[in-house]
């Protein structure tokens, strides 16, 4: 369950690294420790699986030895019964003491087989429980002693039935010895794998810490970059606002100049009209004096005076019309100034 969660975690990380925005974190500082972490974790899992497999094999081998031990003990018990019965028969028949003592020695050796077989199994259990190869070696010593006893019994065996029991026992002892050798091999491999697993575990932890640091550093860089980008956006916004204000002020100046220019022109035109009126008034005054002085000299001057008066009247009318026109222009200029002032107020308010 734990390994499945880790594999799913690696899968999720790989999917995240393949997303369109993953270029921000898809850098050697992150990818290298991640790939090394994944590789080392796979090695760790291989060692862990190896240890697990060897432990299971040891358990299986122990069960097989247990079965072989039980079968061996059953054969020994059957054979021991036969040896005891043979001794009773020899005693009942009055066999010589040498024959009786020989049978007693065989009975003792057979009982020794039981003791040695028990020691084989007990040492095997100790080896498995304590994960100590030395107990397997001790079990193999008892196997060797059992084989020696069987050889001694076999050499002194005189019946085919007894010989058949000896051969069956020897076969079972050989199987137990083979199982012990296999268990020693499995335990060595398991222990070596456990050592390597511990070493790889330390590397995995270091790579995981390195990946975490790289991820944190990358996150900090992204956060700093985002903050800098946000600050640039704020600066651009303020710069844009300032530019807008400047453009508004320049536009207002041009608008004002566009209004005040024609207005000044109108005022200049009015001033020139006023000067013309003043000049005409002066001419009228001169003409009147001339008329007063020359009224008694020449009647013809009356006609000239009348003509002058008509010209003066026409000029006066023109000046009056100019004055009206000037007054209208002044009103238009006043409205234009008022509108310009309102526009400037709106611009300032918008800023």
Short mmCIF file of C-alpha atoms in Angstrom, two decimals:
data_model
loop_
_atom_site.label_atom_id
_atom_site.label_comp_id
_atom_site.label_asym_id
_atom_site.label_seq_id
_atom_site.Cartn_x
_atom_site.Cartn_y
_atom_site.Cartn_z
CA UNK A 1 0.00 0.00 0.00
CA UNK A 2 2.83 2.38 0.85
CA UNK A 3 4.73 1.61 -2.37
CA UNK A 4 1.55 2.14 -4.40
CA UNK A 5 1.11 5.58 -2.83
CA UNK A 6 4.72 6.46 -3.66
CA UNK A 7 4.34 5.29 -7.27
CA UNK A 8 1.17 7.35 -7.59
CA UNK A 9 3.07 10.34 -6.20
CA UNK A 10 5.78 9.94 -8.85
CA UNK A 11 3.10 9.63 -11.52
CA UNK A 12 1.39 12.81 -10.36
CA UNK A 13 4.70 14.72 -10.39
CA UNK A 14 5.51 13.50 -13.91
CA UNK A 15 2.06 14.59 -15.13
CA UNK A 16 2.56 18.01 -13.55
CA UNK A 17 5.95 18.33 -15.26
CA UNK A 18 4.27 17.69 -18.62
CA UNK A 19 1.70 20.48 -18.26
CA UNK A 20 2.03 23.59 -20.55
CA UNK A 21 3.14 25.85 -17.68
CA UNK A 22 5.65 23.33 -16.30
CA UNK A 23 8.57 25.03 -18.09
CA UNK A 24 8.91 27.22 -15.00
CA UNK A 25 9.92 24.23 -12.84
CA UNK A 26 11.24 21.89 -15.56
CA UNK A 27 14.83 22.88 -14.88
CA UNK A 28 17.88 20.74 -14.02
CA UNK A 29 17.77 21.87 -10.39
CA UNK A 30 14.40 20.10 -10.06
CA UNK A 31 14.52 17.40 -12.75
CA UNK A 32 17.94 15.95 -11.82
CA UNK A 33 17.18 15.19 -8.15
CA UNK A 34 13.69 13.99 -9.12
CA UNK A 35 15.05 11.50 -11.66
CA UNK A 36 17.74 10.34 -9.24
CA UNK A 37 15.15 10.01 -6.50
CA UNK A 38 12.93 7.92 -8.75
CA UNK A 39 15.85 5.69 -9.80
CA UNK A 40 17.06 5.17 -6.24
CA UNK A 41 13.56 4.50 -5.00
CA UNK A 42 13.15 1.80 -7.66
CA UNK A 43 16.43 0.28 -6.47
CA UNK A 44 15.16 0.51 -2.91
CA UNK A 45 11.94 -1.26 -3.87
CA UNK A 46 13.95 -3.94 -5.68
CA UNK A 47 16.03 -4.56 -2.55
CA UNK A 48 12.92 -4.52 -0.39
CA UNK A 49 11.21 -7.01 -2.71
CA UNK A 50 14.32 -9.16 -2.66
CA UNK A 51 14.39 -9.16 1.14
CA UNK A 52 10.69 -9.92 1.25
CA UNK A 53 11.08 -12.76 -1.24
CA UNK A 54 14.01 -14.27 0.62
CA UNK A 55 12.16 -14.06 3.92
CA UNK A 56 9.21 -15.85 2.39
CA UNK A 57 11.56 -18.48 0.99
CA UNK A 58 13.14 -18.95 4.40
CA UNK A 59 9.69 -19.47 5.89
CA UNK A 60 8.89 -22.01 3.19
CA UNK A 61 12.20 -23.81 3.71
CA UNK A 62 11.61 -23.93 7.44
CA UNK A 63 8.25 -25.59 6.87
CA UNK A 64 9.85 -28.14 4.57
CA UNK A 65 12.52 -28.91 7.16
CA UNK A 66 9.79 -29.25 9.73
CA UNK A 67 8.03 -31.81 7.53
CA UNK A 68 11.28 -33.68 6.87
CA UNK A 69 12.07 -33.62 10.59
CA UNK A 70 8.65 -35.06 11.44
CA UNK A 71 9.06 -37.78 8.80
CA UNK A 72 12.57 -38.58 10.02
CA UNK A 73 11.41 -38.79 13.64
CA UNK A 74 8.59 -41.13 12.63
CA UNK A 75 11.03 -43.46 10.85
CA UNK A 76 13.39 -43.39 13.83
CA UNK A 77 10.51 -44.20 16.20
CA UNK A 78 9.40 -47.15 14.00
CA UNK A 79 12.93 -48.45 13.73
CA UNK A 80 13.51 -48.01 17.46
CA UNK A 81 10.49 -50.18 18.16
CA UNK A 82 11.94 -52.87 15.96
CA UNK A 83 15.31 -52.67 17.71
CA UNK A 84 13.67 -52.95 21.12
CA UNK A 85 11.60 -55.95 19.96
CA UNK A 86 14.74 -57.56 18.55
CA UNK A 87 16.52 -57.12 21.87
CA UNK A 88 13.61 -58.68 23.73
CA UNK A 89 13.64 -61.62 21.36
CA UNK A 90 17.40 -62.00 21.76
CA UNK A 91 17.08 -61.94 25.52
CA UNK A 92 14.23 -64.42 25.41
CA UNK A 93 16.26 -66.70 23.17
CA UNK A 94 19.18 -66.54 25.58
CA UNK A 95 21.56 -65.01 23.08
CA UNK A 96 25.11 -64.29 24.24
CA UNK A 97 25.82 -61.10 26.04
CA UNK A 98 27.81 -59.80 23.07
CA UNK A 99 24.69 -60.06 20.95
CA UNK A 100 22.59 -58.36 23.62
CA UNK A 101 25.14 -55.53 24.07
CA UNK A 102 25.33 -55.04 20.30
CA UNK A 103 21.55 -54.58 20.23
CA UNK A 104 21.69 -52.17 23.16
CA UNK A 105 24.34 -50.09 21.31
CA UNK A 106 22.12 -49.91 18.24
CA UNK A 107 19.18 -48.82 20.39
CA UNK A 108 21.32 -46.07 21.95
CA UNK A 109 22.54 -44.90 18.53
CA UNK A 110 18.95 -44.85 17.26
CA UNK A 111 17.92 -42.70 20.21
CA UNK A 112 20.89 -40.44 19.43
CA UNK A 113 19.39 -39.98 15.97
CA UNK A 114 16.27 -38.56 17.63
CA UNK A 115 18.33 -36.14 19.71
CA UNK A 116 20.38 -34.96 16.72
CA UNK A 117 17.28 -34.52 14.55
CA UNK A 118 15.67 -32.40 17.28
CA UNK A 119 18.81 -30.25 17.47
CA UNK A 120 18.77 -29.80 13.70
CA UNK A 121 15.24 -28.41 13.82
CA UNK A 122 15.79 -26.32 16.97
CA UNK A 123 18.93 -24.70 15.51
CA UNK A 124 17.05 -24.01 12.29
CA UNK A 125 14.27 -22.24 14.20
CA UNK A 126 16.80 -20.13 16.09
CA UNK A 127 18.47 -19.15 12.83
CA UNK A 128 15.18 -18.05 11.28
CA UNK A 129 13.91 -16.21 14.34
CA UNK A 130 17.19 -14.42 15.09
CA UNK A 131 18.35 -14.06 11.47
CA UNK A 132 21.65 -15.61 12.49
CA UNK A 133 23.49 -17.71 9.96
CA UNK A 134 25.61 -19.23 12.73
CA UNK A 135 22.59 -21.23 13.92
CA UNK A 136 22.26 -22.70 10.43
CA UNK A 137 25.90 -23.74 10.63
CA UNK A 138 25.19 -25.29 14.01
CA UNK A 139 22.24 -27.16 12.49
CA UNK A 140 24.52 -28.48 9.73
CA UNK A 141 26.93 -29.81 12.37
CA UNK A 142 24.05 -31.83 13.80
CA UNK A 143 23.24 -32.99 10.26
CA UNK A 144 26.82 -34.21 9.90
CA UNK A 145 26.62 -36.02 13.25
CA UNK A 146 23.31 -37.63 12.23
CA UNK A 147 24.85 -38.83 8.97
CA UNK A 148 27.79 -40.30 10.90
CA UNK A 149 25.46 -42.22 13.23
CA UNK A 150 23.47 -43.54 10.28
CA UNK A 151 26.65 -44.71 8.60
CA UNK A 152 27.68 -46.57 11.77
CA UNK A 153 24.26 -48.23 12.03
CA UNK A 154 24.26 -49.07 8.35
CA UNK A 155 27.65 -50.76 8.55
CA UNK A 156 26.38 -52.93 11.38
CA UNK A 157 23.01 -53.66 9.80
CA UNK A 158 22.36 -57.32 9.03
CA UNK A 159 18.80 -57.26 7.72
CA UNK A 160 17.29 -55.73 4.62
CA UNK A 161 14.47 -54.22 6.67
CA UNK A 162 16.92 -52.34 8.90
CA UNK A 163 18.97 -51.34 5.86
CA UNK A 164 15.84 -49.91 4.20
CA UNK A 165 15.11 -47.79 7.28
CA UNK A 166 18.69 -46.50 7.30
CA UNK A 167 18.53 -45.52 3.65
CA UNK A 168 15.24 -43.66 4.07
CA UNK A 169 16.63 -41.80 7.09
CA UNK A 170 19.82 -40.91 5.21
CA UNK A 171 17.75 -39.52 2.31
CA UNK A 172 15.77 -37.30 4.66
CA UNK A 173 18.95 -36.06 6.32
CA UNK A 174 20.35 -35.22 2.88
CA UNK A 175 17.21 -33.22 2.09
CA UNK A 176 17.48 -31.32 5.36
CA UNK A 177 21.12 -30.52 4.64
CA UNK A 178 20.15 -29.22 1.20
CA UNK A 179 17.42 -27.07 2.72
CA UNK A 180 19.88 -25.66 5.23
CA UNK A 181 22.33 -24.73 2.48
CA UNK A 182 19.51 -23.01 0.56
CA UNK A 183 18.41 -21.18 3.71
CA UNK A 184 21.96 -20.01 4.38
CA UNK A 185 22.16 -18.67 0.83
CA UNK A 186 18.77 -16.95 1.10
CA UNK A 187 19.61 -15.42 4.44
CA UNK A 188 22.93 -14.05 3.18
CA UNK A 189 21.20 -12.53 0.16
CA UNK A 190 18.47 -11.14 2.39
CA UNK A 191 20.99 -9.58 4.76
CA UNK A 192 23.06 -8.13 1.92
CA UNK A 193 19.90 -6.74 0.35
CA UNK A 194 18.87 -5.29 3.69
CA UNK A 195 22.22 -3.51 4.01
CA UNK A 196 21.95 -2.16 0.47
CA UNK A 197 18.37 -1.17 1.14
CA UNK A 198 19.49 0.81 4.17
CA UNK A 199 22.18 2.55 2.12
CA UNK A 200 19.76 3.33 -0.69
CA UNK A 201 17.20 4.49 1.83
CA UNK A 202 19.69 7.08 3.08
CA UNK A 203 20.31 8.21 -0.51
CA UNK A 204 16.56 8.36 -1.17
CA UNK A 205 16.07 10.51 1.91
CA UNK A 206 18.91 12.83 0.81
CA UNK A 207 17.54 13.13 -2.74
CA UNK A 208 14.06 13.76 -1.40
CA UNK A 209 15.41 16.54 0.79
CA UNK A 210 17.36 17.95 -2.19
CA UNK A 211 14.23 17.87 -4.34
CA UNK A 212 12.27 19.58 -1.60
CA UNK A 213 14.89 22.33 -1.32
CA UNK A 214 14.96 22.76 -5.10
CA UNK A 215 11.18 22.96 -5.17
CA UNK A 216 11.13 25.56 -2.40
CA UNK A 217 13.83 27.61 -4.10
CA UNK A 218 11.96 27.46 -7.40
CA UNK A 219 8.74 28.47 -5.68
CA UNK A 220 10.51 31.43 -4.08
CA UNK A 221 11.97 32.47 -7.44
CA UNK A 222 8.56 32.25 -9.08
CA UNK A 223 7.05 34.28 -6.25
CA UNK A 224 9.80 36.91 -6.57
CA UNK A 225 9.35 37.03 -10.34
CA UNK A 226 5.60 37.40 -9.92
CA UNK A 227 6.11 40.20 -7.41
CA UNK A 228 8.54 41.96 -9.75
CA UNK A 229 6.08 41.59 -12.63
CA UNK A 230 3.30 42.97 -10.48
CA UNK A 231 5.49 45.93 -9.52
CA UNK A 232 6.25 46.55 -13.19
CA UNK A 233 2.56 46.49 -13.96
CA UNK A 234 1.92 49.00 -11.18
CA UNK A 235 4.73 51.24 -12.48
CA UNK A 236 3.36 51.01 -16.00
CA UNK A 237 -0.11 51.88 -14.71
CA UNK A 238 1.21 54.91 -12.83
CA UNK A 239 3.30 55.92 -15.84
CA UNK A 240 0.25 55.56 -18.04
CA UNK A 241 -1.81 57.64 -15.66
CA UNK A 242 0.90 60.31 -15.54
CA UNK A 243 1.13 60.27 -19.33
CA UNK A 244 -2.64 60.62 -19.56
CA UNK A 245 -2.51 63.62 -17.22
CA UNK A 246 0.28 65.20 -19.28
CA UNK A 247 -1.59 64.59 -22.53
CA UNK A 248 -4.74 66.06 -20.99
CA UNK A 249 -2.88 69.17 -19.84
CA UNK A 250 -1.20 69.64 -23.23
CA UNK A 251 -4.53 69.13 -24.97
CA UNK A 252 -6.16 71.64 -22.66
CA UNK A 253 -3.40 74.16 -23.42
CA UNK A 254 -3.86 73.71 -27.15
CA UNK A 255 -7.64 73.98 -26.79
CA UNK A 256 -7.26 77.16 -24.74
CA UNK A 257 -4.86 78.62 -27.28
CA UNK A 258 -7.25 77.64 -30.05
CA UNK A 259 -9.98 79.64 -28.37
CA UNK A 260 -8.01 82.61 -27.06
CA UNK A 261 -6.28 83.12 -30.44
CA UNK A 262 -9.47 83.89 -32.37
CA UNK A 263 -10.78 85.82 -29.37
CA UNK A 264 -7.73 88.09 -29.36
CA UNK A 265 -8.14 88.53 -33.09
CA UNK A 266 -11.76 89.69 -32.57
CA UNK A 267 -10.66 92.06 -29.83
CA UNK A 268 -7.99 93.50 -32.13
CA UNK A 269 -10.60 93.94 -34.87
CA UNK A 270 -12.89 95.79 -32.42
CA UNK A 271 -10.04 98.03 -31.38
CA UNK A 272 -9.35 98.89 -35.01
CA UNK A 273 -13.10 99.66 -35.53
CA UNK A 274 -13.10 101.92 -32.52
CA UNK A 275 -10.10 103.76 -33.92
CA UNK A 276 -11.94 104.17 -37.24
CA UNK A 277 -14.97 105.61 -35.39
CA UNK A 278 -12.71 107.97 -33.49
CA UNK A 279 -11.07 109.07 -36.74
CA UNK A 280 -14.46 109.60 -38.36
CA UNK A 281 -15.57 111.70 -35.40
CA UNK A 282 -12.48 113.82 -35.81
CA UNK A 283 -13.16 114.29 -39.46
CA UNK A 284 -16.75 115.24 -38.65
CA UNK A 285 -15.57 117.85 -36.19
CA UNK A 286 -13.20 119.35 -38.77
CA UNK A 287 -15.92 119.39 -41.39
CA UNK A 288 -18.33 121.13 -39.01
CA UNK A 289 -15.79 123.87 -38.24
CA UNK A 290 -15.06 124.30 -41.87
CA UNK A 291 -18.75 124.62 -42.58
CA UNK A 292 -19.29 127.20 -39.83
CA UNK A 293 -16.40 129.32 -41.00
CA UNK A 294 -17.29 129.16 -44.68
CA UNK A 295 -21.08 129.51 -44.50
CA UNK A 296 -20.94 133.22 -45.25
CA UNK A 297 -18.26 132.98 -47.98
CA UNK A 298 -19.67 130.63 -50.56
CA UNK A 299 -23.09 129.10 -50.92
CA UNK A 300 -21.62 126.30 -52.93
CA UNK A 301 -19.94 125.04 -49.79
CA UNK A 302 -23.37 124.19 -48.50
CA UNK A 303 -23.66 121.53 -51.09
CA UNK A 304 -20.25 120.21 -50.11
CA UNK A 305 -21.31 120.24 -46.50
CA UNK A 306 -24.49 118.38 -47.35
CA UNK A 307 -22.50 115.76 -49.22
CA UNK A 308 -20.05 115.51 -46.36
CA UNK A 309 -22.89 115.07 -43.97
CA UNK A 310 -24.32 112.28 -46.06
CA UNK A 311 -20.92 110.60 -46.18
CA UNK A 312 -20.61 111.05 -42.43
CA UNK A 313 -24.05 109.58 -41.90
CA UNK A 314 -23.15 106.56 -44.03
CA UNK A 315 -19.87 106.09 -42.14
CA UNK A 316 -21.69 106.36 -38.84
CA UNK A 317 -24.11 103.70 -39.91
CA UNK A 318 -21.21 101.46 -40.88
CA UNK A 319 -19.52 102.05 -37.51
CA UNK A 320 -22.78 101.21 -35.77
CA UNK A 321 -23.04 97.99 -37.75
CA UNK A 322 -19.41 97.19 -36.87
CA UNK A 323 -20.19 97.86 -33.23
CA UNK A 324 -23.15 95.45 -33.34
CA UNK A 325 -21.01 92.84 -35.04
CA UNK A 326 -18.27 93.37 -32.46
CA UNK A 327 -20.80 92.98 -29.68
CA UNK A 328 -21.96 89.64 -31.19
CA UNK A 329 -18.36 88.47 -31.55
CA UNK A 330 -17.72 89.46 -27.91
CA UNK A 331 -20.72 87.33 -26.84
CA UNK A 332 -19.48 84.40 -28.89
CA UNK A 333 -16.01 84.79 -27.40
CA UNK A 334 -17.47 84.90 -23.89
CA UNK A 335 -19.40 81.67 -24.55
CA UNK A 336 -16.28 80.03 -25.99
CA UNK A 337 -14.23 81.00 -22.94
CA UNK A 338 -16.97 79.70 -20.65
CA UNK A 339 -17.06 76.38 -22.54
CA UNK A 340 -13.25 76.15 -22.46
CA UNK A 341 -13.25 76.74 -18.72
CA UNK A 342 -15.89 74.01 -18.27
CA UNK A 343 -13.87 71.59 -20.42
CA UNK A 344 -10.74 72.29 -18.41
CA UNK A 345 -12.67 71.64 -15.22
CA UNK A 346 -13.91 68.33 -16.57
CA UNK A 347 -10.37 67.34 -17.63
CA UNK A 348 -8.94 68.19 -14.23
CA UNK A 349 -11.76 66.36 -12.52
CA UNK A 350 -11.17 63.26 -14.73
CA UNK A 351 -7.48 63.31 -13.79
#
